[in-house]
């Protein structure tokens, strides 16, 4: 009996926190998610990266049964969604993109309401709210009405609300969209703390730096499916290499650089007044002479991967 229980526990621990297989979501004639296969192992932060319209938010909504998949299977923490969506929602925290806090209540009251809705035991509710406030650095503002909180404080409260029942999994849908850089950096610290504490995090974002800083792995989405996946460093190494050379000049000069790089089998990235030649460490001396001395060298980054694979510029 003990062996059977141990085996079941090991199987549960090894199972992914999220599993989507062959998931399709259509809205009339429009296919928002197109045959998506995605697994999120327990205990990591996975960044779901992609341009607007790639299917990230639709995927998030299907995980919470706000949208129902047209085809495919979804499991969240072992529960089948949407059939067992109530059980799945009870075990995970959800931080929406849109602020839907109750502005007439204080920060603490907002958390108390959700602690009750998530059925945190009465005897543990006060401590759960205290802990969530502390995580979000809002203890000193707990009796302040939401309407009087700054934008950054409200966003931290949204995250705290999703954590008040101590979920095993947290979904963050564009957690820092529209925030200024200083507030965004504060939230990065909060999200990084979740990851360090062992909470599984699925975070959709189109901010490249956010994914580079926070995600153990990134799944890059385009047109409703994952087109590349790996750690930020491995994605950069595979698709952009170690170094990039940026060339600036008139359109004719940039077209010439693109043709020379393409002939040599090197990927390029066109951004406004420049063309970047990726994997520059592999450029042979003869090609360097043809490209000319006007190139500016820099380290490759995840933004290069994003643009090369999706064909879209970063906002």
mmCIF file of C-alpha atoms in Angstrom:
data_model
loop_
_atom_site.group_PDB
_atom_site.id
_atom_site.type_symbol
_atom_site.label_atom_id
_atom_site.label_comp_id
_atom_site.label_asym_id
_atom_site.label_seq_id
_atom_site.Cartn_x
_atom_site.Cartn_y
_atom_site.Cartn_z
ATOM 1 C CA UNK A 1 0.000 0.000 0.000
ATOM 2 C CA UNK A 2 2.790 2.383 0.933
ATOM 3 C CA UNK A 3 4.599 1.571 -2.314
ATOM 4 C CA UNK A 4 1.458 2.289 -4.326
ATOM 5 C CA UNK A 5 1.000 5.623 -2.550
ATOM 6 C CA UNK A 6 4.647 6.514 -3.121
ATOM 7 C CA UNK A 7 4.404 5.619 -6.800
ATOM 8 C CA UNK A 8 1.299 7.780 -7.211
ATOM 9 C CA UNK A 9 3.010 10.676 -5.464
ATOM 10 C CA UNK A 10 6.088 10.348 -7.672
ATOM 11 C CA UNK A 11 3.924 10.221 -10.797
ATOM 12 C CA UNK A 12 2.053 13.332 -9.685
ATOM 13 C CA UNK A 13 5.301 15.161 -8.994
ATOM 14 C CA UNK A 14 6.723 14.195 -12.403
ATOM 15 C CA UNK A 15 3.589 15.259 -14.282
ATOM 16 C CA UNK A 16 3.730 18.706 -15.913
ATOM 17 C CA UNK A 17 1.842 21.513 -14.232
ATOM 18 C CA UNK A 18 0.264 22.378 -17.598
ATOM 19 C CA UNK A 19 -0.227 20.204 -20.666
ATOM 20 C CA UNK A 20 -1.831 21.286 -23.944
ATOM 21 C CA UNK A 21 -1.958 18.835 -26.834
ATOM 22 C CA UNK A 22 -3.222 19.668 -30.306
ATOM 23 C CA UNK A 23 -5.198 22.635 -28.988
ATOM 24 C CA UNK A 24 -7.124 24.705 -31.525
ATOM 25 C CA UNK A 25 -9.309 27.724 -30.824
ATOM 26 C CA UNK A 26 -11.394 29.263 -33.590
ATOM 27 C CA UNK A 27 -13.537 32.369 -33.482
ATOM 28 C CA UNK A 28 -15.700 32.000 -36.567
ATOM 29 C CA UNK A 29 -13.332 31.936 -39.542
ATOM 30 C CA UNK A 30 -10.379 33.173 -37.460
ATOM 31 C CA UNK A 31 -8.021 30.637 -35.875
ATOM 32 C CA UNK A 32 -6.422 32.195 -32.787
ATOM 33 C CA UNK A 33 -4.644 29.039 -31.601
ATOM 34 C CA UNK A 34 -3.613 26.505 -34.210
ATOM 35 C CA UNK A 35 -2.580 23.025 -33.049
ATOM 36 C CA UNK A 36 -0.767 24.162 -29.905
ATOM 37 C CA UNK A 37 1.393 21.638 -28.053
ATOM 38 C CA UNK A 38 2.817 22.981 -24.799
ATOM 39 C CA UNK A 39 3.973 21.513 -21.514
ATOM 40 C CA UNK A 40 5.071 23.467 -18.447
ATOM 41 C CA UNK A 41 7.139 21.423 -15.963
ATOM 42 C CA UNK A 42 6.478 21.889 -12.271
ATOM 43 C CA UNK A 43 8.555 24.541 -10.514
ATOM 44 C CA UNK A 44 9.740 26.669 -13.434
ATOM 45 C CA UNK A 45 8.830 30.047 -14.882
ATOM 46 C CA UNK A 46 7.893 29.683 -18.539
ATOM 47 C CA UNK A 47 7.653 32.848 -20.580
ATOM 48 C CA UNK A 48 5.040 32.672 -23.321
ATOM 49 C CA UNK A 49 6.569 35.155 -25.716
ATOM 50 C CA UNK A 50 5.173 36.531 -28.921
ATOM 51 C CA UNK A 51 3.797 39.566 -30.746
ATOM 52 C CA UNK A 52 0.296 40.862 -30.175
ATOM 53 C CA UNK A 53 -2.167 38.484 -31.825
ATOM 54 C CA UNK A 54 0.092 35.435 -31.491
ATOM 55 C CA UNK A 55 -2.485 33.613 -29.347
ATOM 56 C CA UNK A 56 -0.967 34.136 -25.891
ATOM 57 C CA UNK A 57 -4.000 35.633 -24.165
ATOM 58 C CA UNK A 58 -6.362 33.161 -25.835
ATOM 59 C CA UNK A 59 -4.202 30.334 -24.488
ATOM 60 C CA UNK A 60 -4.393 31.822 -20.996
ATOM 61 C CA UNK A 61 -8.176 32.067 -21.237
ATOM 62 C CA UNK A 62 -8.461 28.429 -22.267
ATOM 63 C CA UNK A 63 -6.397 27.351 -19.251
ATOM 64 C CA UNK A 64 -8.957 29.023 -16.980
ATOM 65 C CA UNK A 65 -11.964 27.897 -19.088
ATOM 66 C CA UNK A 66 -12.883 31.489 -19.931
ATOM 67 C CA UNK A 67 -12.582 30.230 -23.493
ATOM 68 C CA UNK A 68 -13.250 26.648 -24.550
ATOM 69 C CA UNK A 69 -10.893 24.904 -26.964
ATOM 70 C CA UNK A 70 -12.375 23.952 -30.325
ATOM 71 C CA UNK A 71 -10.092 20.914 -30.495
ATOM 72 C CA UNK A 72 -7.409 19.237 -28.396
ATOM 73 C CA UNK A 73 -6.884 18.407 -24.733
ATOM 74 C CA UNK A 74 -5.861 20.584 -21.779
ATOM 75 C CA UNK A 75 -4.739 19.525 -18.313
ATOM 76 C CA UNK A 76 -3.891 21.923 -15.512
ATOM 77 C CA UNK A 77 -2.342 20.461 -12.345
ATOM 78 C CA UNK A 78 -3.693 17.090 -13.458
ATOM 79 C CA UNK A 79 -7.260 18.340 -13.929
ATOM 80 C CA UNK A 80 -8.979 18.162 -17.306
ATOM 81 C CA UNK A 81 -10.108 21.548 -18.544
ATOM 82 C CA UNK A 82 -12.877 22.536 -18.998
ATOM 83 C CA UNK A 83 -14.469 19.437 -17.428
ATOM 84 C CA UNK A 84 -12.637 19.892 -14.120
ATOM 85 C CA UNK A 85 -12.008 23.612 -14.405
ATOM 86 C CA UNK A 86 -13.408 24.389 -10.943
ATOM 87 C CA UNK A 87 -10.844 22.122 -9.307
ATOM 88 C CA UNK A 88 -8.082 23.544 -11.483
ATOM 89 C CA UNK A 89 -9.032 27.150 -10.689
ATOM 90 C CA UNK A 90 -9.080 26.389 -6.966
ATOM 91 C CA UNK A 91 -5.480 25.151 -7.146
ATOM 92 C CA UNK A 92 -4.012 27.968 -9.258
ATOM 93 C CA UNK A 93 -3.725 31.718 -9.070
ATOM 94 C CA UNK A 94 -4.696 33.960 -11.974
ATOM 95 C CA UNK A 95 -3.430 37.500 -12.516
ATOM 96 C CA UNK A 96 -5.385 39.055 -15.397
ATOM 97 C CA UNK A 97 -4.085 41.638 -17.825
ATOM 98 C CA UNK A 98 -6.921 44.019 -16.968
ATOM 99 C CA UNK A 99 -7.225 45.580 -13.513
ATOM 100 C CA UNK A 100 -10.519 44.322 -12.038
ATOM 101 C CA UNK A 101 -9.955 45.190 -8.368
ATOM 102 C CA UNK A 102 -12.864 46.502 -6.291
ATOM 103 C CA UNK A 103 -11.987 50.182 -5.960
ATOM 104 C CA UNK A 104 -14.358 50.795 -3.042
ATOM 105 C CA UNK A 105 -12.591 48.240 -0.854
ATOM 106 C CA UNK A 106 -9.210 48.502 0.813
ATOM 107 C CA UNK A 107 -6.254 46.432 -0.298
ATOM 108 C CA UNK A 108 -6.798 44.086 2.631
ATOM 109 C CA UNK A 109 -10.523 43.752 1.998
ATOM 110 C CA UNK A 110 -9.890 42.792 -1.631
ATOM 111 C CA UNK A 111 -7.633 39.981 -0.443
ATOM 112 C CA UNK A 112 -10.061 38.890 2.255
ATOM 113 C CA UNK A 113 -12.843 38.539 -0.311
ATOM 114 C CA UNK A 114 -10.709 36.309 -2.506
ATOM 115 C CA UNK A 115 -9.415 34.294 0.431
ATOM 116 C CA UNK A 116 -13.052 33.544 1.229
ATOM 117 C CA UNK A 117 -13.900 32.742 -2.409
ATOM 118 C CA UNK A 118 -10.928 30.384 -2.610
ATOM 119 C CA UNK A 119 -12.102 28.722 0.595
ATOM 120 C CA UNK A 120 -9.019 29.418 2.639
ATOM 121 C CA UNK A 121 -9.948 28.027 6.101
ATOM 122 C CA UNK A 122 -11.232 30.740 8.440
ATOM 123 C CA UNK A 123 -8.522 30.100 11.023
ATOM 124 C CA UNK A 124 -5.822 30.500 8.354
ATOM 125 C CA UNK A 125 -7.379 33.411 6.477
ATOM 126 C CA UNK A 126 -5.817 36.285 8.427
ATOM 127 C CA UNK A 127 -2.320 34.852 8.063
ATOM 128 C CA UNK A 128 -2.868 34.130 4.358
ATOM 129 C CA UNK A 129 -3.862 37.758 3.753
ATOM 130 C CA UNK A 130 -0.928 39.019 5.842
ATOM 131 C CA UNK A 131 1.471 36.860 3.844
ATOM 132 C CA UNK A 132 0.069 38.031 0.492
ATOM 133 C CA UNK A 133 0.351 41.676 1.568
ATOM 134 C CA UNK A 134 3.941 41.118 2.654
ATOM 135 C CA UNK A 135 4.888 39.425 -0.617
ATOM 136 C CA UNK A 136 3.481 42.397 -2.545
ATOM 137 C CA UNK A 137 5.105 44.951 -0.187
ATOM 138 C CA UNK A 138 1.700 46.411 0.652
ATOM 139 C CA UNK A 139 1.491 45.806 4.400
ATOM 140 C CA UNK A 140 1.748 49.530 5.159
ATOM 141 C CA UNK A 141 -0.997 50.321 2.638
ATOM 142 C CA UNK A 142 -3.354 47.469 3.534
ATOM 143 C CA UNK A 143 -6.103 49.799 4.807
ATOM 144 C CA UNK A 144 -5.887 52.140 1.806
ATOM 145 C CA UNK A 145 -8.761 52.050 -0.661
ATOM 146 C CA UNK A 146 -7.762 50.673 -4.031
ATOM 147 C CA UNK A 147 -8.854 53.899 -5.721
ATOM 148 C CA UNK A 148 -6.113 55.717 -3.796
ATOM 149 C CA UNK A 149 -3.312 53.304 -4.721
ATOM 150 C CA UNK A 150 -0.800 54.045 -7.473
ATOM 151 C CA UNK A 151 -0.789 52.000 -10.678
ATOM 152 C CA UNK A 152 2.190 49.968 -9.518
ATOM 153 C CA UNK A 153 0.595 49.241 -6.135
ATOM 154 C CA UNK A 154 -2.613 48.131 -7.823
ATOM 155 C CA UNK A 155 -0.706 45.746 -10.066
ATOM 156 C CA UNK A 156 1.144 44.333 -7.051
ATOM 157 C CA UNK A 157 -2.216 43.885 -5.336
ATOM 158 C CA UNK A 158 -3.520 41.984 -8.365
ATOM 159 C CA UNK A 159 -0.597 39.588 -8.024
ATOM 160 C CA UNK A 160 -1.122 39.294 -4.249
ATOM 161 C CA UNK A 161 -4.784 38.465 -4.861
ATOM 162 C CA UNK A 162 -3.735 35.614 -7.123
ATOM 163 C CA UNK A 163 -1.435 34.286 -4.388
ATOM 164 C CA UNK A 164 -3.653 34.605 -1.324
ATOM 165 C CA UNK A 165 -4.625 30.913 -1.362
ATOM 166 C CA UNK A 166 -1.008 29.771 -1.849
ATOM 167 C CA UNK A 167 -1.505 28.207 -5.307
ATOM 168 C CA UNK A 168 0.867 25.684 -6.847
ATOM 169 C CA UNK A 169 0.610 27.459 -10.212
ATOM 170 C CA UNK A 170 0.271 31.135 -11.128
ATOM 171 C CA UNK A 171 -0.828 32.453 -14.534
ATOM 172 C CA UNK A 172 0.377 35.972 -15.320
ATOM 173 C CA UNK A 173 -1.153 37.506 -18.448
ATOM 174 C CA UNK A 174 1.016 40.452 -19.565
ATOM 175 C CA UNK A 175 1.738 41.359 -15.911
ATOM 176 C CA UNK A 176 3.570 44.640 -16.566
ATOM 177 C CA UNK A 177 1.882 45.913 -19.726
ATOM 178 C CA UNK A 178 1.518 49.682 -19.790
ATOM 179 C CA UNK A 179 3.642 50.317 -16.701
ATOM 180 C CA UNK A 180 6.624 52.639 -16.532
ATOM 181 C CA UNK A 181 10.116 51.075 -16.323
ATOM 182 C CA UNK A 182 10.569 51.678 -12.580
ATOM 183 C CA UNK A 183 7.273 50.008 -11.635
ATOM 184 C CA UNK A 184 7.984 47.208 -14.083
ATOM 185 C CA UNK A 185 11.320 46.538 -12.370
ATOM 186 C CA UNK A 186 9.560 46.367 -8.976
ATOM 187 C CA UNK A 187 7.147 43.755 -10.311
ATOM 188 C CA UNK A 188 10.012 41.790 -11.811
ATOM 189 C CA UNK A 189 11.419 41.422 -8.317
ATOM 190 C CA UNK A 190 8.066 40.140 -7.071
ATOM 191 C CA UNK A 191 7.707 37.606 -9.900
ATOM 192 C CA UNK A 192 11.304 36.459 -9.506
ATOM 193 C CA UNK A 193 10.557 35.792 -5.845
ATOM 194 C CA UNK A 194 7.713 33.461 -6.843
ATOM 195 C CA UNK A 195 10.011 31.509 -9.113
ATOM 196 C CA UNK A 196 12.706 31.290 -6.450
ATOM 197 C CA UNK A 197 10.117 29.997 -3.988
ATOM 198 C CA UNK A 198 9.246 27.041 -6.223
ATOM 199 C CA UNK A 199 5.894 28.268 -7.555
ATOM 200 C CA UNK A 200 5.228 27.256 -11.147
ATOM 201 C CA UNK A 201 4.689 30.393 -13.234
ATOM 202 C CA UNK A 202 3.312 30.734 -16.753
ATOM 203 C CA UNK A 203 3.781 34.321 -17.881
ATOM 204 C CA UNK A 204 2.636 35.697 -21.212
ATOM 205 C CA UNK A 205 4.515 38.770 -22.367
ATOM 206 C CA UNK A 206 5.727 40.621 -25.427
ATOM 207 C CA UNK A 207 8.444 42.426 -23.477
ATOM 208 C CA UNK A 208 11.729 40.794 -24.475
ATOM 209 C CA UNK A 209 13.690 41.980 -21.448
ATOM 210 C CA UNK A 210 10.985 40.656 -19.142
ATOM 211 C CA UNK A 211 11.337 37.174 -20.608
ATOM 212 C CA UNK A 212 15.138 37.315 -20.511
ATOM 213 C CA UNK A 213 15.185 38.313 -16.852
ATOM 214 C CA UNK A 214 12.480 36.097 -15.410
ATOM 215 C CA UNK A 215 11.931 32.986 -17.499
ATOM 216 C CA UNK A 216 13.761 29.694 -17.043
ATOM 217 C CA UNK A 217 12.430 28.781 -20.473
ATOM 218 C CA UNK A 218 10.679 30.688 -23.242
ATOM 219 C CA UNK A 219 8.104 29.376 -25.697
ATOM 220 C CA UNK A 220 7.944 31.703 -28.679
ATOM 221 C CA UNK A 221 4.475 31.833 -30.240
ATOM 222 C CA UNK A 222 3.507 33.016 -33.689
ATOM 223 C CA UNK A 223 0.159 32.593 -35.460
ATOM 224 C CA UNK A 224 -1.266 30.438 -32.687
ATOM 225 C CA UNK A 225 1.500 27.889 -32.249
ATOM 226 C CA UNK A 226 4.905 27.496 -30.597
ATOM 227 C CA UNK A 227 7.677 27.918 -33.164
ATOM 228 C CA UNK A 228 10.689 27.725 -30.823
ATOM 229 C CA UNK A 229 11.343 26.813 -27.204
ATOM 230 C CA UNK A 230 14.288 26.739 -24.818
ATOM 231 C CA UNK A 231 16.128 28.786 -22.248
ATOM 232 C CA UNK A 232 16.753 32.395 -23.326
ATOM 233 C CA UNK A 233 20.473 31.673 -23.712
ATOM 234 C CA UNK A 234 19.930 28.510 -25.763
ATOM 235 C CA UNK A 235 17.478 30.260 -28.092
ATOM 236 C CA UNK A 236 19.949 33.085 -28.648
ATOM 237 C CA UNK A 237 22.777 30.616 -29.302
ATOM 238 C CA UNK A 238 20.706 28.606 -31.801
ATOM 239 C CA UNK A 239 19.083 31.381 -33.793
ATOM 240 C CA UNK A 240 21.292 34.461 -33.318
ATOM 241 C CA UNK A 241 24.710 33.148 -32.299
ATOM 242 C CA UNK A 242 27.170 34.974 -30.067
ATOM 243 C CA UNK A 243 27.599 38.260 -31.887
ATOM 244 C CA UNK A 244 25.726 40.552 -34.259
ATOM 245 C CA UNK A 245 27.054 43.193 -36.642
ATOM 246 C CA UNK A 246 24.724 46.130 -37.310
ATOM 247 C CA UNK A 247 25.073 48.054 -40.565
ATOM 248 C CA UNK A 248 23.486 51.478 -41.076
ATOM 249 C CA UNK A 249 22.972 53.373 -44.317
ATOM 250 C CA UNK A 250 20.584 54.165 -47.171
ATOM 251 C CA UNK A 251 18.111 51.496 -48.359
ATOM 252 C CA UNK A 252 20.354 50.405 -51.230
ATOM 253 C CA UNK A 253 23.258 49.761 -48.872
ATOM 254 C CA UNK A 254 21.077 47.757 -46.476
ATOM 255 C CA UNK A 255 19.728 45.634 -49.331
ATOM 256 C CA UNK A 256 23.289 44.912 -50.420
ATOM 257 C CA UNK A 257 24.224 43.773 -46.892
ATOM 258 C CA UNK A 258 21.165 41.494 -46.757
ATOM 259 C CA UNK A 259 22.047 39.874 -50.089
ATOM 260 C CA UNK A 260 25.659 39.275 -49.102
ATOM 261 C CA UNK A 261 24.634 37.726 -45.770
ATOM 262 C CA UNK A 262 21.932 35.563 -47.379
ATOM 263 C CA UNK A 263 24.413 34.233 -49.934
ATOM 264 C CA UNK A 264 26.661 33.176 -47.047
ATOM 265 C CA UNK A 265 23.731 31.483 -45.271
ATOM 266 C CA UNK A 266 23.652 33.989 -42.403
ATOM 267 C CA UNK A 267 20.376 35.224 -40.889
ATOM 268 C CA UNK A 268 19.670 38.955 -40.890
ATOM 269 C CA UNK A 269 17.343 41.279 -39.052
ATOM 270 C CA UNK A 270 16.020 44.466 -40.667
ATOM 271 C CA UNK A 271 15.041 47.159 -38.170
ATOM 272 C CA UNK A 272 14.364 50.691 -39.394
ATOM 273 C CA UNK A 273 17.620 52.257 -40.645
ATOM 274 C CA UNK A 274 19.782 49.188 -40.024
ATOM 275 C CA UNK A 275 20.388 45.588 -40.971
ATOM 276 C CA UNK A 276 21.843 43.227 -38.375
ATOM 277 C CA UNK A 277 23.858 40.240 -39.546
ATOM 278 C CA UNK A 278 23.460 37.474 -36.969
ATOM 279 C CA UNK A 279 25.962 34.751 -36.055
ATOM 280 C CA UNK A 280 28.682 37.259 -36.890
ATOM 281 C CA UNK A 281 31.328 35.081 -35.267
ATOM 282 C CA UNK A 282 30.987 32.758 -38.286
ATOM 283 C CA UNK A 283 31.497 35.454 -40.934
ATOM 284 C CA UNK A 284 34.506 34.442 -43.083
ATOM 285 C CA UNK A 285 37.221 37.071 -43.671
ATOM 286 C CA UNK A 286 36.316 37.384 -47.347
ATOM 287 C CA UNK A 287 32.727 38.307 -46.471
ATOM 288 C CA UNK A 288 33.907 40.774 -43.827
ATOM 289 C CA UNK A 289 35.806 42.596 -46.577
ATOM 290 C CA UNK A 290 32.696 42.689 -48.777
ATOM 291 C CA UNK A 291 30.449 43.890 -45.955
ATOM 292 C CA UNK A 292 32.877 46.713 -45.195
ATOM 293 C CA UNK A 293 34.189 48.253 -41.979
ATOM 294 C CA UNK A 294 31.081 50.271 -41.098
ATOM 295 C CA UNK A 295 29.457 47.531 -38.980
ATOM 296 C CA UNK A 296 28.866 47.955 -35.241
ATOM 297 C CA UNK A 297 29.419 44.782 -33.217
ATOM 298 C CA UNK A 298 27.323 43.799 -30.197
ATOM 299 C CA UNK A 299 26.222 40.701 -28.290
ATOM 300 C CA UNK A 300 23.244 38.821 -29.687
ATOM 301 C CA UNK A 301 20.048 38.877 -27.625
ATOM 302 C CA UNK A 302 16.557 37.418 -27.424
ATOM 303 C CA UNK A 303 15.130 40.360 -29.347
ATOM 304 C CA UNK A 304 17.141 39.228 -32.375
ATOM 305 C CA UNK A 305 15.560 35.777 -32.077
ATOM 306 C CA UNK A 306 12.094 37.298 -31.725
ATOM 307 C CA UNK A 307 12.402 39.414 -34.863
ATOM 308 C CA UNK A 308 14.071 36.728 -36.991
ATOM 309 C CA UNK A 309 11.501 34.047 -36.135
ATOM 310 C CA UNK A 310 8.316 36.116 -36.095
ATOM 311 C CA UNK A 311 9.171 38.780 -38.638
ATOM 312 C CA UNK A 312 7.717 41.342 -36.257
ATOM 313 C CA UNK A 313 9.324 44.329 -34.582
ATOM 314 C CA UNK A 314 9.379 44.621 -30.815
ATOM 315 C CA UNK A 315 7.266 47.441 -29.426
#
